[in-house]
PDB file of C-alpha atoms in Angstrom:
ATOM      1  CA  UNK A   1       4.629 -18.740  30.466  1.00 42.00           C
ATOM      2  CA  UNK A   2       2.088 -16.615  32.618  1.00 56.00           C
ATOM      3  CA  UNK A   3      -0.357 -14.137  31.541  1.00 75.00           C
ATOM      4  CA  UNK A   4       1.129 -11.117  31.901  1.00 79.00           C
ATOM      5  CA  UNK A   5       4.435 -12.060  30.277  1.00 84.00           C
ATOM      6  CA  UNK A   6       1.963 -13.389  27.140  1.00 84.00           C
ATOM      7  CA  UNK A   7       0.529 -10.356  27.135  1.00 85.00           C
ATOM      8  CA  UNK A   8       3.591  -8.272  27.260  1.00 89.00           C
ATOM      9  CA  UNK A   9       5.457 -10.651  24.619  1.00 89.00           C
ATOM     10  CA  UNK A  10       2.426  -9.883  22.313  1.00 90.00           C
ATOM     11  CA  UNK A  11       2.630  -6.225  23.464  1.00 91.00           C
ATOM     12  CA  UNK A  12       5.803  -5.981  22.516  1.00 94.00           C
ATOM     13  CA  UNK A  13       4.797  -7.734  18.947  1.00 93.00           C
ATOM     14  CA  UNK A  14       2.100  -5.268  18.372  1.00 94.00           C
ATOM     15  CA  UNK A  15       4.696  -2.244  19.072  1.00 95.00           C
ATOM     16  CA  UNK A  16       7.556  -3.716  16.794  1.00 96.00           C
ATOM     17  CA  UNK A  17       5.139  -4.800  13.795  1.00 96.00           C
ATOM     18  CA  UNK A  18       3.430  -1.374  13.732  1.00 96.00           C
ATOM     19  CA  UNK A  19       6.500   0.449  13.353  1.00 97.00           C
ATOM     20  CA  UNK A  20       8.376  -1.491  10.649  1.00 97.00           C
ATOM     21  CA  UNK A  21       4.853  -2.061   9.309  1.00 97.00           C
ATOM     22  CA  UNK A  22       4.211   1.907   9.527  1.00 97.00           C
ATOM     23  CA  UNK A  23       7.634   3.128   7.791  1.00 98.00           C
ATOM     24  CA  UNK A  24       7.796   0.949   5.144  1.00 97.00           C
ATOM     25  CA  UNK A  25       4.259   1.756   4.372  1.00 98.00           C
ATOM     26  CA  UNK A  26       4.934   5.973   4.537  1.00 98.00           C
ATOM     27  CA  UNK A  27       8.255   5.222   2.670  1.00 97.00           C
ATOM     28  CA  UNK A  28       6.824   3.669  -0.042  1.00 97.00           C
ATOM     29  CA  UNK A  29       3.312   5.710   0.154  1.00 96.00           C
ATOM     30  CA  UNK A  30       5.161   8.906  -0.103  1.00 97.00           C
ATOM     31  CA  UNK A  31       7.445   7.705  -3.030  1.00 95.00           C
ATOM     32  CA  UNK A  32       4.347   6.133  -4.712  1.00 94.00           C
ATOM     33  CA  UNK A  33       2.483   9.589  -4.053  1.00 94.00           C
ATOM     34  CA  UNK A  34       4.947  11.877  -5.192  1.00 93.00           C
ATOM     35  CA  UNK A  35       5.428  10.203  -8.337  1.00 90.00           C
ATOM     36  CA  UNK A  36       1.717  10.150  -9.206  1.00 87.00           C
ATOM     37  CA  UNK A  37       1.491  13.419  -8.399  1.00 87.00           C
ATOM     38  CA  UNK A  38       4.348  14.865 -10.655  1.00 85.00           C
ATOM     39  CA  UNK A  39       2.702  12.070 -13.410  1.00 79.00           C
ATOM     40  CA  UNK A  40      -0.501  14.289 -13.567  1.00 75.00           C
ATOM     41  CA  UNK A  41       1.010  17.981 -13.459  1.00 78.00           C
ATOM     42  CA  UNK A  42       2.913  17.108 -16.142  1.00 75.00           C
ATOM     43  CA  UNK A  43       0.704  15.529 -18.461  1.00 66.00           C
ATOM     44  CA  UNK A  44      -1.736  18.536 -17.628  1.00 62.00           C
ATOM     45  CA  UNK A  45       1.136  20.925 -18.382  1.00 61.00           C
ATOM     46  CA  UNK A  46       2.800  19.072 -21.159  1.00 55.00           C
ATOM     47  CA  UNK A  47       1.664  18.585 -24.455  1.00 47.00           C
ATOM     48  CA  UNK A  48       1.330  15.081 -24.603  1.00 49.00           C
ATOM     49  CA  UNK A  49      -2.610  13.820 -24.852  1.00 51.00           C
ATOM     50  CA  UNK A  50      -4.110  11.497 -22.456  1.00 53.00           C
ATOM     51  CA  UNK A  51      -4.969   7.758 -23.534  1.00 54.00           C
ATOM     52  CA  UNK A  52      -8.164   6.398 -22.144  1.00 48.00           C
ATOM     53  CA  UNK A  53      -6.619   3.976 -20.113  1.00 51.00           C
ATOM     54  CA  UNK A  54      -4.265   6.117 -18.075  1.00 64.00           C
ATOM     55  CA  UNK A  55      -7.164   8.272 -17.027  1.00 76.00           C
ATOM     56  CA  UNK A  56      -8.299   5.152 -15.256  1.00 83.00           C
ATOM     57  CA  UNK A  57      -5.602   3.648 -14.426  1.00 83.00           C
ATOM     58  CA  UNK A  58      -4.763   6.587 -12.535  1.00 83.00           C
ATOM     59  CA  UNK A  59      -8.031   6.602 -10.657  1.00 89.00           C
ATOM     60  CA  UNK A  60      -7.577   2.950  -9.315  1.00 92.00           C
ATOM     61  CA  UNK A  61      -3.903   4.526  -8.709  1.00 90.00           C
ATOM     62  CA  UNK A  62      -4.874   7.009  -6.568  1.00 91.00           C
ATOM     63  CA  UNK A  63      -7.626   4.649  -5.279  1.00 95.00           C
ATOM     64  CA  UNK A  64      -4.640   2.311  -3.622  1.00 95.00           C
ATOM     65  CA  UNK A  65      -3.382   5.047  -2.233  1.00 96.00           C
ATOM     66  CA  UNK A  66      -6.340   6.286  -0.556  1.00 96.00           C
ATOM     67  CA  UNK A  67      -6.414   2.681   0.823  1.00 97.00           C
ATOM     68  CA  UNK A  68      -2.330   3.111   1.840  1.00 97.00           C
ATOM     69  CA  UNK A  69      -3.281   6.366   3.728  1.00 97.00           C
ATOM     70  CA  UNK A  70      -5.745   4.207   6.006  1.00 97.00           C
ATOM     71  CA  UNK A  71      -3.337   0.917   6.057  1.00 97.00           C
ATOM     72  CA  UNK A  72      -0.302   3.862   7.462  1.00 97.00           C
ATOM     73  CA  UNK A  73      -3.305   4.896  10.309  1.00 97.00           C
ATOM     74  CA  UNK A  74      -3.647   0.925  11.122  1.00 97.00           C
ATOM     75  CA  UNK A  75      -0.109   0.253  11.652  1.00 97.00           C
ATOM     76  CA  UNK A  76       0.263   3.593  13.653  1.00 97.00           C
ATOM     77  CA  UNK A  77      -3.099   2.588  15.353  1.00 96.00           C
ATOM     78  CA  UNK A  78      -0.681  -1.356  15.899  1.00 96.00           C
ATOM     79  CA  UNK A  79       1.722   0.538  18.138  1.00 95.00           C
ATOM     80  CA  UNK A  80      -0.688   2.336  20.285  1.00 95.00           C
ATOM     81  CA  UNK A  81      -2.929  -1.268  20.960  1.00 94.00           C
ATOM     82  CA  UNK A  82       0.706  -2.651  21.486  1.00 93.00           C
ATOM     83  CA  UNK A  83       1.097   0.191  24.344  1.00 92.00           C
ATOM     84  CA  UNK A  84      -2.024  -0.376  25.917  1.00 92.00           C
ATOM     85  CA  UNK A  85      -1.417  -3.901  25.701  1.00 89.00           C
ATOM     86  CA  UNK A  86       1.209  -3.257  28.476  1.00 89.00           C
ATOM     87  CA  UNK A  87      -1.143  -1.425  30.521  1.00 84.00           C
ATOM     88  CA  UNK A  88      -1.270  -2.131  34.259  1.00 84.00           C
ATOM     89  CA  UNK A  89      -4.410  -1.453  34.855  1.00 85.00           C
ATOM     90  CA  UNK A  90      -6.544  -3.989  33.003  1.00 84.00           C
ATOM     91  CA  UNK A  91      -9.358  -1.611  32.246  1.00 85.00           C
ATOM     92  CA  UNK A  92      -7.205   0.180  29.732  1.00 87.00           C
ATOM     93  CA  UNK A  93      -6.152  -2.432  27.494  1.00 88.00           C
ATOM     94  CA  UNK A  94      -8.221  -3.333  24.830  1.00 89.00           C
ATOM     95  CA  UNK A  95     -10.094  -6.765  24.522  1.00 90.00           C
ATOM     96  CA  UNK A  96      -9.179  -9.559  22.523  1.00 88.00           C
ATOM     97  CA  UNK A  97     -12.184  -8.956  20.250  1.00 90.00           C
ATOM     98  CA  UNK A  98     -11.593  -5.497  19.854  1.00 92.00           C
ATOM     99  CA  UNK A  99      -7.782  -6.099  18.736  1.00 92.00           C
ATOM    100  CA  UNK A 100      -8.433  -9.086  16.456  1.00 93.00           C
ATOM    101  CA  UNK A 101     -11.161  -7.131  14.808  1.00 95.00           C
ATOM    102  CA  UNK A 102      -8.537  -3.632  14.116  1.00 95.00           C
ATOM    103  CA  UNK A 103      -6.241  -6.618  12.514  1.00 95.00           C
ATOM    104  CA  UNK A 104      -9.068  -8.121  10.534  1.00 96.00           C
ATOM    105  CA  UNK A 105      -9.461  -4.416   8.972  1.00 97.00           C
ATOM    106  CA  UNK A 106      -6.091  -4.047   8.521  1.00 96.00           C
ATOM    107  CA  UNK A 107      -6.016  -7.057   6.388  1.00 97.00           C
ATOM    108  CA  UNK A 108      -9.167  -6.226   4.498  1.00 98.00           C
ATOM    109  CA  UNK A 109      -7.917  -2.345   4.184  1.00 97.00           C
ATOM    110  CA  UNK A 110      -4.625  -3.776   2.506  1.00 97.00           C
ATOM    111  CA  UNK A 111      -6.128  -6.612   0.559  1.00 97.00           C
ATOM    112  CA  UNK A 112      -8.882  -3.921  -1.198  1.00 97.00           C
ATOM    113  CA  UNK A 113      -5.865  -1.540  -2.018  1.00 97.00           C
ATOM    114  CA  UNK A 114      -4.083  -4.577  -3.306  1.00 97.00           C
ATOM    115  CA  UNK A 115      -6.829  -5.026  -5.565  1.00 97.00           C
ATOM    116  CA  UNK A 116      -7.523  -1.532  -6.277  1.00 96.00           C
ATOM    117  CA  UNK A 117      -3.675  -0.704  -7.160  1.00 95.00           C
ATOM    118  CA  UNK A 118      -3.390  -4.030  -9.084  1.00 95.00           C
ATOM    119  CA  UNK A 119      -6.216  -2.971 -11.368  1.00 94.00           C
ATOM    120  CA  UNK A 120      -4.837   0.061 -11.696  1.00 91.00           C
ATOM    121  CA  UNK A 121      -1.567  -1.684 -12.867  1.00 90.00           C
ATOM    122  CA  UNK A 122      -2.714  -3.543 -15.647  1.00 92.00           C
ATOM    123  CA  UNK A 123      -4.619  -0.528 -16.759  1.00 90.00           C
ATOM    124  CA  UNK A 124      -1.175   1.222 -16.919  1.00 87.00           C
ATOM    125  CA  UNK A 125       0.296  -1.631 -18.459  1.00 88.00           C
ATOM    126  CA  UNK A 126      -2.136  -2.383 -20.848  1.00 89.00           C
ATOM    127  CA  UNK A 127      -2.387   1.296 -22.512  1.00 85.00           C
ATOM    128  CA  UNK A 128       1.609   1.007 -22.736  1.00 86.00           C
ATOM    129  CA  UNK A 129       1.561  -2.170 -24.467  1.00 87.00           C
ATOM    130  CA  UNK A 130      -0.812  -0.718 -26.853  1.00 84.00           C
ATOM    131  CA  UNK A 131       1.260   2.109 -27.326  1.00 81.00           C
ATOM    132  CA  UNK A 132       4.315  -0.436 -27.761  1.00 81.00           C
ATOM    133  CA  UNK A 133       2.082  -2.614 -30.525  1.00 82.00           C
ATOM    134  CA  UNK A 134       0.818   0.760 -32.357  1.00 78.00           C
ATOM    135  CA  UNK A 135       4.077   2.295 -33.157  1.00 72.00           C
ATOM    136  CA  UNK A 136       4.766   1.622 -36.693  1.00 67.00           C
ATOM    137  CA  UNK A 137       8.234   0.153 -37.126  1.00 62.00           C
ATOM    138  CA  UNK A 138      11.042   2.187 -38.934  1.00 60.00           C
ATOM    139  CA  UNK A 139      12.600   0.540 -41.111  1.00 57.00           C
ATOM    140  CA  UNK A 140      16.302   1.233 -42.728  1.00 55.00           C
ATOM    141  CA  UNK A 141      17.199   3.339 -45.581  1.00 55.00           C
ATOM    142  CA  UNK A 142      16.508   6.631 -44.167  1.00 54.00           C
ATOM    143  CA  UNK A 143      12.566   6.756 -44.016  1.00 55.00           C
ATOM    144  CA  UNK A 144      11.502   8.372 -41.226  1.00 57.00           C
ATOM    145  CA  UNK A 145       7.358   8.810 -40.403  1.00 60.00           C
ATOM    146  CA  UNK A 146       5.935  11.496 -38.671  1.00 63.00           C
ATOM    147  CA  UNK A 147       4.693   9.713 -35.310  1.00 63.00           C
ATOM    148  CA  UNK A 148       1.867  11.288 -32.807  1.00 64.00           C
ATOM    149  CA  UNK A 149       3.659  11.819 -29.536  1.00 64.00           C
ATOM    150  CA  UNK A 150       0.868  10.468 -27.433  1.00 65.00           C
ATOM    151  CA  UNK A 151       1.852   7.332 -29.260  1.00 67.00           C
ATOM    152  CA  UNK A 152       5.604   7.149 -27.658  1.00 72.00           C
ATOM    153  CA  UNK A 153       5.853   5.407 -24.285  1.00 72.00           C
ATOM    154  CA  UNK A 154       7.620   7.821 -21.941  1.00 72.00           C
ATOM    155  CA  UNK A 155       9.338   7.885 -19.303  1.00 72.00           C
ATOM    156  CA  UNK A 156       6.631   8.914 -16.929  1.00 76.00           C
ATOM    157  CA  UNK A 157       4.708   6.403 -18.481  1.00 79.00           C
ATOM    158  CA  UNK A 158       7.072   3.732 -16.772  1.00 84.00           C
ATOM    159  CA  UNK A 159       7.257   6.150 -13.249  1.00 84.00           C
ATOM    160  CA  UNK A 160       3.487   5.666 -12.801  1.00 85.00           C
ATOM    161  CA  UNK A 161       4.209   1.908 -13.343  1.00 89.00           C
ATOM    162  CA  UNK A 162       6.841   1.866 -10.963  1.00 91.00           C
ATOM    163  CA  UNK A 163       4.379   4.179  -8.465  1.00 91.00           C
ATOM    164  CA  UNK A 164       2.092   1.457  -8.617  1.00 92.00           C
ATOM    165  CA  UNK A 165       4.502  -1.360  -7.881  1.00 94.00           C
ATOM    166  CA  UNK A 166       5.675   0.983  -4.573  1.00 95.00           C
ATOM    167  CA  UNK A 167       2.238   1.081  -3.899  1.00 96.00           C
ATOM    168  CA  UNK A 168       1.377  -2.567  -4.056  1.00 96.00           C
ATOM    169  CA  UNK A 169       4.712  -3.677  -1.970  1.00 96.00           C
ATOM    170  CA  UNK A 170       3.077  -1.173   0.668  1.00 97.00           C
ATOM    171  CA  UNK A 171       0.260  -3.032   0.907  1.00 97.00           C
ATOM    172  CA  UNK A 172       1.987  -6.271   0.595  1.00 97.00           C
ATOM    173  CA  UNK A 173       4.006  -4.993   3.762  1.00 97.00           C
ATOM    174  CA  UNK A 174       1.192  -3.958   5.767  1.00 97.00           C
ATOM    175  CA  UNK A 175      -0.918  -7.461   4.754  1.00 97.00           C
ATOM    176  CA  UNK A 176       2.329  -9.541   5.770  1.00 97.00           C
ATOM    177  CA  UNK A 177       1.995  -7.300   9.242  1.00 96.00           C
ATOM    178  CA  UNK A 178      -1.336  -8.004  10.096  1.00 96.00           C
ATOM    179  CA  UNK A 179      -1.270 -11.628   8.935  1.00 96.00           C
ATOM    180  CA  UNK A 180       1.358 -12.178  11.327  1.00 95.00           C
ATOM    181  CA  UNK A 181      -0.517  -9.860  14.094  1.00 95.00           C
ATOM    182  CA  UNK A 182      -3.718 -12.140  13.900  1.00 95.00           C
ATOM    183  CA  UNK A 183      -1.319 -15.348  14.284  1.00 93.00           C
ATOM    184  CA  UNK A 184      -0.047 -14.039  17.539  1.00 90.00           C
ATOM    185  CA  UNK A 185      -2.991 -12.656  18.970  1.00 89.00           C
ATOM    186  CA  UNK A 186      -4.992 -15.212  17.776  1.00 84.00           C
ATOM    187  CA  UNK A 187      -3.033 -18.230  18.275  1.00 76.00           C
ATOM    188  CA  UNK A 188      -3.696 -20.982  21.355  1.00 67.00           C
ATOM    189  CA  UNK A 189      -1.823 -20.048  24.499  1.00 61.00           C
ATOM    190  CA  UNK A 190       0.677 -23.142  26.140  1.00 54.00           C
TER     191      UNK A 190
END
């Protein structure tokens, strides 16, 4: 295999992977986004009061998807390397260094927001399980207890969970892409 067809296989690579890699990522982002977003109007406009743990789990929430936005600009930024890739004029396309060191953010970028979203997670998770081991337990015979609403695990409360699992199969996504971008850019030519 010669040079240029290398370099246009791996061109090619860089333009496919960004684009899958990209609309997943939005797909998910958006879905993740939208959630969280409907999450915190209605808790301010509801009467339900905040635990301590959502408050943070919603910042590392939010946090992941601040670290989403930038993994969506990578996988964009795949297809346009992937396009100069196929340049014909050799001064235009990037170096090797230069590309292998976007993909080493990218995997960084999605690893932190892995991390970030994760923590986020079990902060979720945690205050729900609380909320789950705090309820008391009605028993039979008609006795019914007067039970503090912030108490009761919601709905929402499971949509933010679910926001958070969109948001950590984003990153997943985007990781998987620029693993597999830094194997074929990085791997020996025969």
């Amino acid at each position: 295999m010669s040079d240029s067809s290398t370099l246009r296989a791996i061109a090619q690579v860089f333009r496919l992977t960004g684009w899958v890699s990209f609309w997943i990522q939005l797909v998910l982002g958006v879905v993740s986004g939208v959630i969280l977003l409907f999450a915190v109007f209605s808790q301010r406009t509801g009467n339900t009061s905040s635990n301590p743990g959502t408050g943070l789990g919603a910042f590392f929430a939010v946090a992941g998807l601040i670290a989403l936005g930038i993994g969506i600009y990578l996988a964009f930024r795949y297809t346009r390397l992937g396009l100069r890739l196929e340049s014909s004029n050799p001064n235009n396309r990037p170096r090797k260094v230069e590309t292998i060191q976007v993909v080493r953010f990218g995997i960084m970028v999605h690893l932190v927001g892995m991390l970030l979203t994760l923590l986020g997670a079990q902060t979720i998770v945690g205050t729900l399980l609380t909320k789950s081991l705090t309820l008391p337990q009605v028993g039979g015979g008609g006795v019914y207890t007067q039970v503090d609403p912030s108490r009761i695990i919601q709905s929402l409360d499971i949509f933010v969970v679910q926001a958070n699992t969109n948001t950590v199969s984003a990153h997943f996504a985007g990781l998987v892409a620029s693993i597999w971008l830094f194997y074929r850019i990085s791997k020996p030519q025969s």
